[in-house]
Amino acid sequence: MLDVNALRADFPILAREVNGKPLVYLDNGASAQKPQVVIDAVTQAYAHEYANVHRGLHYLSNLATDKYEAVRGTVARFLNAGSEDEIVMNSGTTEGINMISYGWAAAHLQPGDEIILSVMEHHANIVPWHFLRERQGVVLKWVETDVNGDLDPAAVLAAIGPRTRLIAVTQLSNVLGTVVDVKSICDGARAHGVPVLVDGSQAAVHMPVDVRDIGCDFYAITGHKLYGPSGSGAIYISKERMAEMRPFMGGGDMIRDVHRDTITYNTPPLMFEAGTPGIVQTIGFGVALEYMMQIGMDNIAAHETRLRDYARDRLDGLNWVNVQGQSADKAAIFSFTLDGAAHAHDISTVLDKKGVAVRAGHHCAQPLMDHLGLSATTRASFAMYNTTEEVDVLVDALELCHSLFA
Ligand code: PLP
């Protein structure tokens, strides 16, 4: 079982105050705080071990290369990939999905071909596909969520037609907290020969992930939500799809030989890592993943389930709070509106005065907002270091909002 107080001591920022109140950080869906081991790793890398990677023949370059490359293995272990050669390092999910759009889909899809998306995707898993719609006449097919915010795998599979070339779906909604049964989607899609890209930006933070068990073709994660530095991340690409990819960005590191009229490329995955990467960010990312694995993803999931149940009970007790997404096994992410005229921005401003950090707006998920008939919600998103006492602080602050705005 996770000792949340001991764990909190690993995160120096959690001891600070905001607006004269103890910080209650509930904006983890946007980005998570960093443990001291990650901060130390970043400092150590810059202070004592910094050089560019891959091309040097000197001690520091080799050291930095070894540390950077070791992260590929760490990510492979974290995702249970079959090989570290199936891991491309990048700056986060946005880069990862754009890479698949340019490097795989653009070459494989013809006008009229279809990509299936759920209505609750983050813009990072929408806009790269809109580019293909605009530029290549690809058709986007949308699958709705039900009244509870669940996405029925059967509805996704029913949308498959003869022109379907890809399904791109989140494993965990950053707005509703809905957990999607991506394994069933992948099983069904495979029978039709349709590849599946899973946006794991949120899911990988809250639950164990096994890409081989899921059976997906692509799985994107982002370092800053996984307690690592911003500007780090990775994407799993199955061997089969990796062989079908063409380079997305060109430059140093991803080539073998460049001449005036000819070029040959490095082998994957380096073929997909052009230019100087986020060296130190990636090293910190690796330390963050090791830290999470040491705590244990099952322990993290169990603690967050307790938090979710407690928060759900407390919020359900406030009949003027309208939580969006009532899926039975949703993650500890609560997007809500309050009865009365209060705008999400006003609510978050009042909460901030009480030291409670939440997010307000469309959460980069405007198709979902359209589906819900809302322009904005307030979102409290929990992490492994949050406590039930912090839920109480949130509820007290919401009661203040209610008294001010109702
Ligand atoms: N996908 C989901 C579900 C997200 O929640 C986010 C970030 O909020 C992203 C993708 C984009 O991640 P990043 O901005 O780190 O690339």
Short mmCIF file of C-alpha atoms and ligand atoms in Angstrom, two decimals:
data_model
loop_
_atom_site.label_atom_id
_atom_site.label_comp_id
_atom_site.label_asym_id
_atom_site.label_seq_id
_atom_site.Cartn_x
_atom_site.Cartn_y
_atom_site.Cartn_z
CA MET A 1 0.00 0.00 0.00
CA LEU A 2 1.19 3.44 -0.87
CA ASP A 3 2.34 5.66 2.02
CA VAL A 4 1.05 8.96 0.69
CA ASN A 5 2.68 11.12 3.37
CA ALA A 6 6.11 9.62 2.73
CA LEU A 7 5.55 10.02 -0.98
CA ARG A 8 4.53 13.67 -0.63
CA ALA A 9 7.85 14.38 1.04
CA ASP A 10 9.52 13.44 -2.26
CA PHE A 11 7.86 16.42 -3.99
CA PRO A 12 9.30 19.67 -2.62
CA ILE A 13 6.69 21.89 -4.26
CA LEU A 14 3.88 20.24 -2.30
CA ALA A 15 5.18 21.89 0.88
CA ARG A 16 4.69 25.41 -0.44
CA GLU A 17 1.84 27.79 0.08
CA VAL A 18 -0.18 29.61 -2.55
CA ASN A 19 -2.10 32.75 -1.66
CA GLY A 20 -1.23 32.12 1.98
CA LYS A 21 -2.79 28.64 1.94
CA PRO A 22 -1.18 25.21 1.66
CA LEU A 23 -1.00 24.23 -2.00
CA VAL A 24 -3.65 21.71 -3.03
CA TYR A 25 -2.49 20.77 -6.51
CA LEU A 26 -5.35 19.28 -8.51
CA ASP A 27 -4.19 20.20 -12.00
CA ASN A 28 -2.32 16.97 -12.59
CA GLY A 29 -4.20 16.24 -15.80
CA ALA A 30 -2.42 19.25 -17.29
CA SER A 31 1.00 18.49 -15.80
CA ALA A 32 2.30 16.71 -12.71
CA GLN A 33 4.77 17.94 -10.12
CA LYS A 34 8.30 16.53 -10.00
CA PRO A 35 9.90 14.39 -7.29
CA GLN A 36 13.31 15.34 -5.92
CA VAL A 37 14.98 12.41 -7.74
CA VAL A 38 13.95 13.90 -11.07
CA ILE A 39 15.06 17.40 -10.07
CA ASP A 40 18.39 15.94 -8.90
CA ALA A 41 18.86 13.95 -12.10
CA VAL A 42 18.30 17.06 -14.22
CA THR A 43 20.72 19.09 -12.07
CA GLN A 44 23.32 16.31 -12.13
CA ALA A 45 23.07 15.99 -15.90
CA TYR A 46 23.56 19.72 -16.49
CA ALA A 47 26.14 20.23 -13.72
CA HIS A 48 28.36 17.22 -14.26
CA GLU A 49 27.40 15.06 -17.21
CA TYR A 50 26.29 17.30 -20.05
CA ALA A 51 27.31 16.87 -23.69
CA ASN A 52 25.53 16.16 -26.96
CA VAL A 53 24.58 12.56 -27.63
CA HIS A 54 25.33 9.97 -30.31
CA ARG A 55 28.06 11.73 -32.23
CA GLY A 56 30.84 12.33 -29.74
CA LEU A 57 33.95 10.30 -29.14
CA HIS A 58 34.74 11.88 -25.80
CA TYR A 59 33.94 10.75 -22.28
CA LEU A 60 31.05 13.11 -21.53
CA SER A 61 29.34 12.51 -24.85
CA ASN A 62 29.51 8.78 -24.31
CA LEU A 63 28.18 9.18 -20.77
CA ALA A 64 25.27 11.35 -21.92
CA THR A 65 24.57 8.92 -24.78
CA ASP A 66 24.52 5.94 -22.42
CA LYS A 67 22.14 7.71 -20.04
CA TYR A 68 19.89 8.91 -22.86
CA GLU A 69 19.80 5.48 -24.54
CA ALA A 70 19.13 3.71 -21.25
CA VAL A 71 15.81 5.57 -21.10
CA ARG A 72 14.67 3.73 -24.23
CA GLY A 73 14.94 0.50 -22.25
CA THR A 74 13.17 2.06 -19.28
CA VAL A 75 10.25 3.18 -21.46
CA ALA A 76 10.09 -0.28 -23.06
CA ARG A 77 9.89 -1.84 -19.57
CA PHE A 78 7.31 0.70 -18.41
CA LEU A 79 5.07 -0.13 -21.38
CA ASN A 80 6.08 -3.80 -21.55
CA ALA A 81 7.12 -3.40 -25.18
CA GLY A 82 8.83 -6.38 -26.79
CA SER A 83 11.96 -4.41 -27.62
CA GLU A 84 13.47 -1.01 -26.97
CA ASP A 85 13.76 -0.68 -30.76
CA GLU A 86 10.01 -0.09 -30.73
CA ILE A 87 10.42 3.11 -28.69
CA VAL A 88 10.93 6.51 -30.30
CA MET A 89 11.82 9.27 -27.88
CA ASN A 90 10.30 12.68 -28.42
CA SER A 91 9.04 15.83 -26.71
CA GLY A 92 5.67 14.35 -25.77
CA THR A 93 2.41 13.05 -27.15
CA THR A 94 1.80 15.97 -29.48
CA GLU A 95 5.03 15.27 -31.32
CA GLY A 96 4.42 11.53 -31.20
CA ILE A 97 0.99 11.67 -32.84
CA ASN A 98 2.12 14.23 -35.41
CA MET A 99 4.96 11.87 -36.27
CA ILE A 100 2.51 9.06 -36.96
CA SER A 101 0.31 11.38 -38.99
CA TYR A 102 3.20 12.56 -41.19
CA GLY A 103 5.44 9.52 -41.04
CA TRP A 104 2.91 6.73 -41.38
CA ALA A 105 -0.64 7.86 -42.19
CA ALA A 106 0.18 10.49 -44.84
CA ALA A 107 1.91 7.84 -46.94
CA HIS A 108 -0.71 5.15 -46.39
CA LEU A 109 -4.01 6.99 -46.72
CA GLN A 110 -5.74 8.00 -49.94
CA PRO A 111 -8.57 10.51 -50.44
CA GLY A 112 -11.77 8.97 -49.04
CA ASP A 113 -9.93 6.71 -46.61
CA GLU A 114 -11.24 6.96 -43.04
CA ILE A 115 -9.84 7.50 -39.57
CA ILE A 116 -12.08 6.66 -36.62
CA LEU A 117 -11.84 8.95 -33.58
CA SER A 118 -13.80 9.10 -30.37
CA VAL A 119 -15.54 12.34 -29.59
CA MET A 120 -13.55 12.70 -26.36
CA GLU A 121 -10.10 12.93 -27.91
CA HIS A 122 -7.65 15.63 -26.88
CA HIS A 123 -6.81 18.06 -29.70
CA ALA A 124 -3.37 16.39 -29.91
CA ASN A 125 -5.22 13.33 -31.21
CA ILE A 126 -7.49 15.31 -33.50
CA VAL A 127 -5.59 18.12 -35.19
CA PRO A 128 -2.90 15.92 -36.83
CA TRP A 129 -5.76 13.94 -38.44
CA HIS A 130 -7.53 17.16 -39.48
CA PHE A 131 -4.34 18.00 -41.39
CA LEU A 132 -4.85 14.81 -43.41
CA ARG A 133 -8.50 15.72 -43.94
CA GLU A 134 -7.54 19.18 -45.19
CA ARG A 135 -4.55 18.14 -47.26
CA GLN A 136 -5.40 14.66 -48.50
CA GLY A 137 -9.17 14.34 -48.37
CA VAL A 138 -9.10 11.80 -45.53
CA VAL A 139 -12.48 11.40 -43.79
CA LEU A 140 -12.76 11.65 -39.99
CA LYS A 141 -15.45 9.40 -38.51
CA TRP A 142 -16.53 10.21 -34.97
CA VAL A 143 -17.83 7.79 -32.35
CA GLU A 144 -19.94 9.26 -29.55
CA THR A 145 -19.69 8.48 -25.85
CA ASP A 146 -22.83 7.38 -24.01
CA VAL A 147 -24.66 9.30 -21.27
CA ASN A 148 -22.15 8.16 -18.64
CA GLY A 149 -19.21 9.17 -20.78
CA ASP A 150 -18.32 5.57 -21.63
CA LEU A 151 -17.02 4.61 -25.03
CA ASP A 152 -18.42 1.28 -26.14
CA PRO A 153 -15.74 -0.71 -28.01
CA ALA A 154 -18.56 -2.27 -30.07
CA ALA A 155 -19.57 1.20 -31.28
CA VAL A 156 -16.00 1.90 -32.36
CA LEU A 157 -15.77 -1.43 -34.18
CA ALA A 158 -19.19 -0.89 -35.79
CA ALA A 159 -17.81 2.29 -37.38
CA ILE A 160 -15.20 0.28 -39.30
CA GLY A 161 -15.91 0.22 -43.01
CA PRO A 162 -14.01 -0.87 -46.11
CA ARG A 163 -12.13 2.46 -46.21
CA THR A 164 -11.11 2.53 -42.53
CA ARG A 165 -7.33 2.77 -42.26
CA LEU A 166 -6.78 3.77 -38.63
CA ILE A 167 -8.49 4.04 -35.26
CA ALA A 168 -7.04 6.75 -32.99
CA VAL A 169 -8.42 6.67 -29.47
CA THR A 170 -7.53 7.72 -25.95
CA GLN A 171 -7.21 5.15 -23.18
CA LEU A 172 -8.31 7.68 -20.56
CA SER A 173 -10.23 10.89 -21.14
CA ASN A 174 -8.49 13.97 -19.78
CA VAL A 175 -11.92 15.55 -19.21
CA LEU A 176 -14.28 12.76 -18.12
CA GLY A 177 -11.77 10.36 -16.62
CA THR A 178 -13.38 7.57 -18.66
CA VAL A 179 -11.17 4.53 -19.08
CA VAL A 180 -11.52 2.99 -22.53
CA ASP A 181 -11.29 -0.73 -23.17
CA VAL A 182 -8.61 -0.30 -25.82
CA LYS A 183 -7.73 -4.00 -25.73
CA SER A 184 -11.19 -4.93 -27.05
CA ILE A 185 -10.90 -2.22 -29.69
CA CYS A 186 -7.50 -3.55 -30.78
CA ASP A 187 -8.72 -7.17 -30.82
CA GLY A 188 -11.68 -6.25 -33.01
CA ALA A 189 -9.70 -3.91 -35.25
CA ARG A 190 -7.05 -6.55 -35.90
CA ALA A 191 -9.72 -8.84 -37.34
CA HIS A 192 -10.37 -6.10 -39.92
CA GLY A 193 -6.67 -5.36 -40.46
CA VAL A 194 -7.08 -1.82 -39.05
CA PRO A 195 -4.17 -0.39 -37.01
CA VAL A 196 -4.92 1.33 -33.69
CA LEU A 197 -3.16 4.32 -32.19
CA VAL A 198 -3.73 4.72 -28.46
CA ASP A 199 -3.23 8.09 -26.79
CA GLY A 200 -1.85 7.00 -23.44
CA SER A 201 -1.04 10.49 -22.14
CA GLN A 202 -3.40 10.16 -19.20
CA ALA A 203 -3.76 6.39 -18.81
CA ALA A 204 -0.07 5.66 -18.32
CA VAL A 205 -0.04 8.01 -15.32
CA HIS A 206 -2.76 6.16 -13.45
CA MET A 207 -2.63 2.46 -14.33
CA PRO A 208 -0.22 -0.26 -15.44
CA VAL A 209 0.13 -0.32 -19.23
CA ASP A 210 1.08 -3.36 -21.29
CA VAL A 211 1.21 -2.55 -24.98
CA ARG A 212 1.63 -6.20 -25.93
CA ASP A 213 -1.45 -7.19 -24.00
CA ILE A 214 -3.41 -4.26 -25.46
CA GLY A 215 -2.22 -5.21 -28.92
CA CYS A 216 -2.00 -1.65 -30.23
CA ASP A 217 0.18 -0.45 -33.09
CA PHE A 218 1.09 2.91 -31.59
CA TYR A 219 1.00 4.07 -27.94
CA ALA A 220 1.90 7.68 -27.08
CA ILE A 221 3.03 8.94 -23.66
CA THR A 222 4.15 12.32 -22.43
CA GLY A 223 6.85 12.84 -19.80
CA HIS A 224 5.59 15.90 -17.95
CA LYS A 225 2.37 14.18 -16.88
CA LEU A 226 4.42 11.17 -15.71
CA TYR A 227 6.26 13.26 -13.09
CA GLY A 228 9.10 13.91 -15.53
CA PRO A 229 10.39 17.08 -17.19
CA SER A 230 8.34 18.92 -19.80
CA GLY A 231 9.61 18.42 -23.34
CA SER A 232 10.08 14.67 -22.86
CA GLY A 233 8.05 11.69 -23.98
CA ALA A 234 7.99 8.64 -26.17
CA ILE A 235 5.88 6.66 -28.57
CA TYR A 236 5.71 2.90 -28.89
CA ILE A 237 5.51 1.76 -32.50
CA SER A 238 5.13 -1.96 -33.16
CA LYS A 239 7.88 -3.51 -35.29
CA GLU A 240 5.42 -4.09 -38.11
CA ARG A 241 4.36 -0.42 -38.26
CA MET A 242 7.88 0.83 -37.67
CA ALA A 243 8.90 -0.93 -40.89
CA GLU A 244 6.17 0.99 -42.74
CA MET A 245 7.17 4.41 -41.38
CA ARG A 246 9.02 6.99 -43.38
CA PRO A 247 11.06 9.70 -41.67
CA PHE A 248 9.06 12.66 -40.45
CA MET A 249 11.70 15.24 -39.53
CA GLY A 250 15.03 15.36 -41.33
CA GLY A 251 18.38 16.44 -39.98
CA GLY A 252 21.32 15.19 -38.00
CA ASP A 253 21.31 11.86 -36.19
CA MET A 254 18.57 10.28 -38.30
CA ILE A 255 20.84 9.72 -41.34
CA ARG A 256 23.59 7.30 -42.24
CA ASP A 257 25.04 9.09 -45.28
CA VAL A 258 24.14 12.34 -46.97
CA HIS A 259 25.62 13.36 -50.32
CA ARG A 260 24.59 15.86 -52.97
CA ASP A 261 22.24 13.50 -54.75
CA THR A 262 21.75 10.60 -52.37
CA ILE A 263 20.78 9.95 -48.80
CA THR A 264 20.52 6.87 -46.63
CA TYR A 265 18.88 6.80 -43.23
CA ASN A 266 19.80 5.51 -39.83
CA THR A 267 17.96 2.40 -38.67
CA PRO A 268 14.78 2.83 -36.61
CA PRO A 269 14.15 4.07 -34.00
CA LEU A 270 16.98 6.62 -34.49
CA MET A 271 15.64 7.29 -37.99
CA PHE A 272 12.77 9.06 -36.25
CA GLU A 273 14.80 11.18 -33.84
CA ALA A 274 16.17 14.02 -35.94
CA GLY A 275 18.44 16.65 -34.48
CA THR A 276 19.65 17.15 -30.94
CA PRO A 277 16.98 15.62 -28.73
CA GLY A 278 15.82 16.76 -25.30
CA ILE A 279 18.84 15.09 -23.72
CA VAL A 280 18.44 16.16 -20.12
CA GLN A 281 14.65 16.10 -20.23
CA THR A 282 14.78 12.51 -21.46
CA ILE A 283 17.24 11.50 -18.74
CA GLY A 284 14.88 13.03 -16.16
CA PHE A 285 11.96 11.25 -17.81
CA GLY A 286 13.70 7.91 -17.36
CA VAL A 287 14.24 8.64 -13.67
CA ALA A 288 10.56 9.56 -13.30
CA LEU A 289 9.45 6.27 -14.84
CA GLU A 290 11.83 4.31 -12.60
CA TYR A 291 10.40 6.21 -9.63
CA MET A 292 6.84 5.27 -10.62
CA MET A 293 7.76 1.63 -11.20
CA GLN A 294 9.45 1.50 -7.82
CA ILE A 295 6.27 2.73 -6.14
CA GLY A 296 4.38 0.24 -8.28
CA MET A 297 1.71 1.07 -10.80
CA ASP A 298 -0.76 -1.21 -9.00
CA ASN A 299 -0.18 0.71 -5.75
CA ILE A 300 -0.64 4.01 -7.57
CA ALA A 301 -3.86 2.77 -9.18
CA ALA A 302 -5.22 1.45 -5.85
CA HIS A 303 -4.51 4.73 -4.03
CA GLU A 304 -6.10 6.78 -6.79
CA THR A 305 -9.16 4.53 -6.81
CA ARG A 306 -9.62 5.25 -3.08
CA LEU A 307 -9.25 8.96 -3.82
CA ARG A 308 -11.75 8.75 -6.66
CA ASP A 309 -14.31 6.97 -4.49
CA TYR A 310 -13.91 9.51 -1.71
CA ALA A 311 -14.08 12.50 -4.08
CA ARG A 312 -17.05 11.01 -5.89
CA ASP A 313 -18.96 10.57 -2.63
CA ARG A 314 -18.18 14.08 -1.47
CA LEU A 315 -19.09 15.69 -4.80
CA ASP A 316 -22.25 13.57 -5.12
CA GLY A 317 -23.28 15.04 -1.77
CA LEU A 318 -23.41 18.50 -3.36
CA ASN A 319 -26.53 18.53 -5.51
CA TRP A 320 -25.49 21.79 -7.17
CA VAL A 321 -22.31 20.23 -8.62
CA ASN A 322 -22.77 18.60 -12.03
CA VAL A 323 -19.95 16.13 -12.64
CA GLN A 324 -19.48 15.28 -16.31
CA GLY A 325 -18.75 11.62 -16.94
CA GLN A 326 -20.20 9.05 -14.53
CA SER A 327 -18.42 5.97 -15.81
CA ALA A 328 -18.29 3.30 -13.07
CA ASP A 329 -14.52 2.85 -13.22
CA LYS A 330 -13.50 6.36 -14.21
CA ALA A 331 -10.15 7.72 -13.07
CA ALA A 332 -9.87 10.42 -10.41
CA ILE A 333 -10.58 13.23 -12.85
CA PHE A 334 -13.65 15.36 -12.16
CA SER A 335 -14.88 17.94 -14.63
CA PHE A 336 -17.90 19.81 -13.43
CA THR A 337 -20.13 22.82 -13.67
CA LEU A 338 -21.99 24.43 -10.79
CA ASP A 339 -25.67 25.35 -10.82
CA GLY A 340 -26.07 29.08 -11.20
CA ALA A 341 -24.24 31.45 -13.49
CA ALA A 342 -20.67 30.89 -12.34
CA HIS A 343 -18.21 30.52 -15.19
CA ALA A 344 -15.48 27.90 -14.87
CA HIS A 345 -12.87 30.69 -14.81
CA ASP A 346 -14.58 32.39 -11.87
CA ILE A 347 -14.76 29.10 -10.00
CA SER A 348 -11.08 28.38 -10.54
CA THR A 349 -10.19 31.91 -9.40
CA VAL A 350 -12.05 31.41 -6.11
CA LEU A 351 -10.45 27.99 -5.64
CA ASP A 352 -7.04 29.50 -6.29
CA LYS A 353 -7.59 31.95 -3.45
CA LYS A 354 -7.97 28.88 -1.23
CA GLY A 355 -4.73 27.40 -2.55
CA VAL A 356 -6.54 24.88 -4.77
CA ALA A 357 -5.09 24.64 -8.30
CA VAL A 358 -7.56 23.35 -10.89
CA ARG A 359 -8.03 23.87 -14.61
CA ALA A 360 -10.92 25.66 -16.30
CA GLY A 361 -11.87 25.79 -19.95
CA HIS A 362 -12.39 23.34 -22.80
CA HIS A 363 -9.36 21.20 -21.82
CA CYS A 364 -8.25 20.93 -25.47
CA ALA A 365 -11.27 18.74 -26.15
CA GLN A 366 -13.72 20.95 -28.01
CA PRO A 367 -15.54 18.15 -29.88
CA LEU A 368 -16.35 16.68 -26.45
CA MET A 369 -17.50 20.06 -25.19
CA ASP A 370 -19.80 20.33 -28.23
CA HIS A 371 -21.10 16.83 -27.48
CA LEU A 372 -21.79 17.85 -23.86
CA GLY A 373 -23.32 21.17 -24.90
CA LEU A 374 -20.86 23.07 -22.73
CA SER A 375 -18.24 25.68 -23.49
CA ALA A 376 -16.15 25.09 -20.39
CA THR A 377 -15.88 23.06 -17.22
CA THR A 378 -13.76 23.22 -14.10
CA ARG A 379 -11.52 20.17 -13.74
CA ALA A 380 -9.96 18.71 -10.61
CA SER A 381 -7.53 15.97 -11.61
CA PHE A 382 -5.80 13.89 -8.95
CA ALA A 383 -2.37 12.28 -8.78
CA MET A 384 -0.67 9.67 -6.61
CA TYR A 385 0.40 12.31 -4.07
CA ASN A 386 -3.08 13.70 -3.42
CA THR A 387 -5.00 12.94 -0.22
CA THR A 388 -8.59 12.67 0.97
CA GLU A 389 -7.92 15.76 3.13
CA GLU A 390 -7.27 17.66 -0.08
CA VAL A 391 -10.64 16.49 -1.40
CA ASP A 392 -12.16 18.08 1.71
CA VAL A 393 -10.35 21.36 1.00
CA LEU A 394 -11.70 21.28 -2.55
CA VAL A 395 -15.24 20.67 -1.32
CA ASP A 396 -14.99 23.51 1.24
CA ALA A 397 -13.77 25.85 -1.49
CA LEU A 398 -16.63 24.77 -3.77
CA GLU A 399 -19.10 25.52 -0.99
CA LEU A 400 -17.67 29.02 -0.86
CA CYS A 401 -18.16 29.31 -4.65
CA HIS A 402 -21.73 28.14 -4.25
CA SER A 403 -22.42 30.75 -1.59
CA LEU A 404 -20.87 33.46 -3.76
CA PHE A 405 -22.40 32.61 -7.13
CA ALA A 406 -25.63 30.69 -6.54
N1 PLP B 1 -3.65 13.60 -25.02
C1 PLP B 1 -4.25 13.75 -23.85
C2 PLP B 1 -5.35 12.82 -23.44
C3 PLP B 1 -3.84 14.79 -22.99
O1 PLP B 1 -4.46 14.95 -21.81
C4 PLP B 1 -2.80 15.64 -23.40
C5 PLP B 1 -2.37 16.78 -22.55
O2 PLP B 1 -3.17 17.37 -21.87
C6 PLP B 1 -2.19 15.42 -24.63
C7 PLP B 1 -2.65 14.39 -25.42
C8 PLP B 1 -1.09 16.29 -25.14
O3 PLP B 1 0.07 16.07 -24.43
P1 PLP B 1 1.32 17.04 -24.64
O4 PLP B 1 0.81 18.44 -24.60
O5 PLP B 1 2.22 16.70 -23.53
O6 PLP B 1 1.92 16.71 -25.96
#
